[in-house]
């Protein structure tokens, strides 16, 4: 391990640095406001463009195809509607395929080098890439350019680390400013719940934006918010890395070894199995979270729901508010009687049930009934991340979350492709099939977490090393 601490005082006092966390959460809030406006905006804009293209000169054409459904399968409009769905799904896959492989490399090095060059560096680089990507969409909308121009923004975003780079920075910065036990779980959870708050604010606003102002002004808003988040980092966010470490950054080869050392290095001994199990569970969970969201939009836009942008906004706002209001209270409540792995098991089962309900839904009421279990299950990913962070030394948090960031990219990239193809293949047979697969993945994650618990207790009984800490609920 390094002789110079990662953080100046390494949180030896056992207290969170609330001032730093507050400033970081301002960055997260502004950033995720932009993200949560941009993602549904992009999907609905692509859907509208292909709708206009395919329905052009058709007697079935309407002025706002995103809120019109054709239910009769023999209707020419229904056939065109299915083609719109396919093309929207396919270009989303292409956009993901452009950025994800590049992000794999950039996030790996960004995370490893941030342990030496600083967390501000880790924020600034991907935020610049995100700004370029959002501005590219704004330009395409304004001049009605060929959609292939979006590929440029995706490629530059991938080089900078993009969304996953910002998320990597968020978790590493939070780990720097919290002690290892339950407060770190809450600190990491706050990042997700800040995301939910911004989503609640932005989703309904996006629906009305699109309805009343079209697509251009919401896109301008996302670019402006992204620029604001970058300025907040540059002007307000304090650095947490000791300046003495900045001249000690490793070679690229050593940086790569550090990122993967948790899983392959003999220095971690039998604890490597715990890292493997936790990252496997994380993969399955994020495979669903990062992969199925585009399918959810398509699911809502088409029969039997036929939602427009406003109703999609209301639904997303409800889901976000439930996560914001229930997430931290659920963590606090469950910490009274169980540990983080126990929280993972309980919330993963609840999330599996939510996906089953979503897949069976055939009325608006059934779809909105998914909101409550989604809110209760929201501590799942924060708890897994906290478990992994707690097992890693303080001076390797950036490298740890670089590995988590790589898993985000791989699992979400695979998830987007798999679930979109799955939805295309099953939409006429069983529209909710993709959600049943999500539920099965969560059940498998529960099995892995139970195995993690069994092995971790055996290791702790035979090894007093401080590297692995499974938190006591009373702490």
Coordinates of C-alpha atoms in Angstrom, one line a residue, residues 1 19 63 74 157-158 173 181 191 195 231 253 262 280 288 298 315 325 340 344 389 413-414:
X1 CA 0.0 0.0 0.0
X19 CA -19.4 20.6 3.8
X63 CA -48.8 15.8 -36.1
X74 CA -54.2 -4.9 -39.9
X157 CA -18.3 11.5 -24.7
X158 CA -16.9 8.0 -24.6
X173 CA -15.4 11.5 -3.7
X181 CA -19.2 2.0 8.3
X191 CA -26.0 10.2 -4.4
X195 CA -30.4 11.6 -8.6
X231 CA -18.5 25.5 -13.4
X253 CA 0.4 -0.8 -16.7
X262 CA -9.0 -6.6 -6.1
X280 CA -21.1 -10.5 -10.0
X288 CA -31.3 -4.6 -15.4
X298 CA -41.1 2.0 -25.6
X315 CA -44.8 8.2 -14.0
X325 CA -38.7 9.7 0.1
X340 CA -25.8 -4.3 4.2
X344 CA -29.3 -6.3 -0.6
X389 CA -15.9 0.3 -0.9
X413 CA -24.1 -1.7 -22.7
X414 CA -25.0 -5.4 -22.8

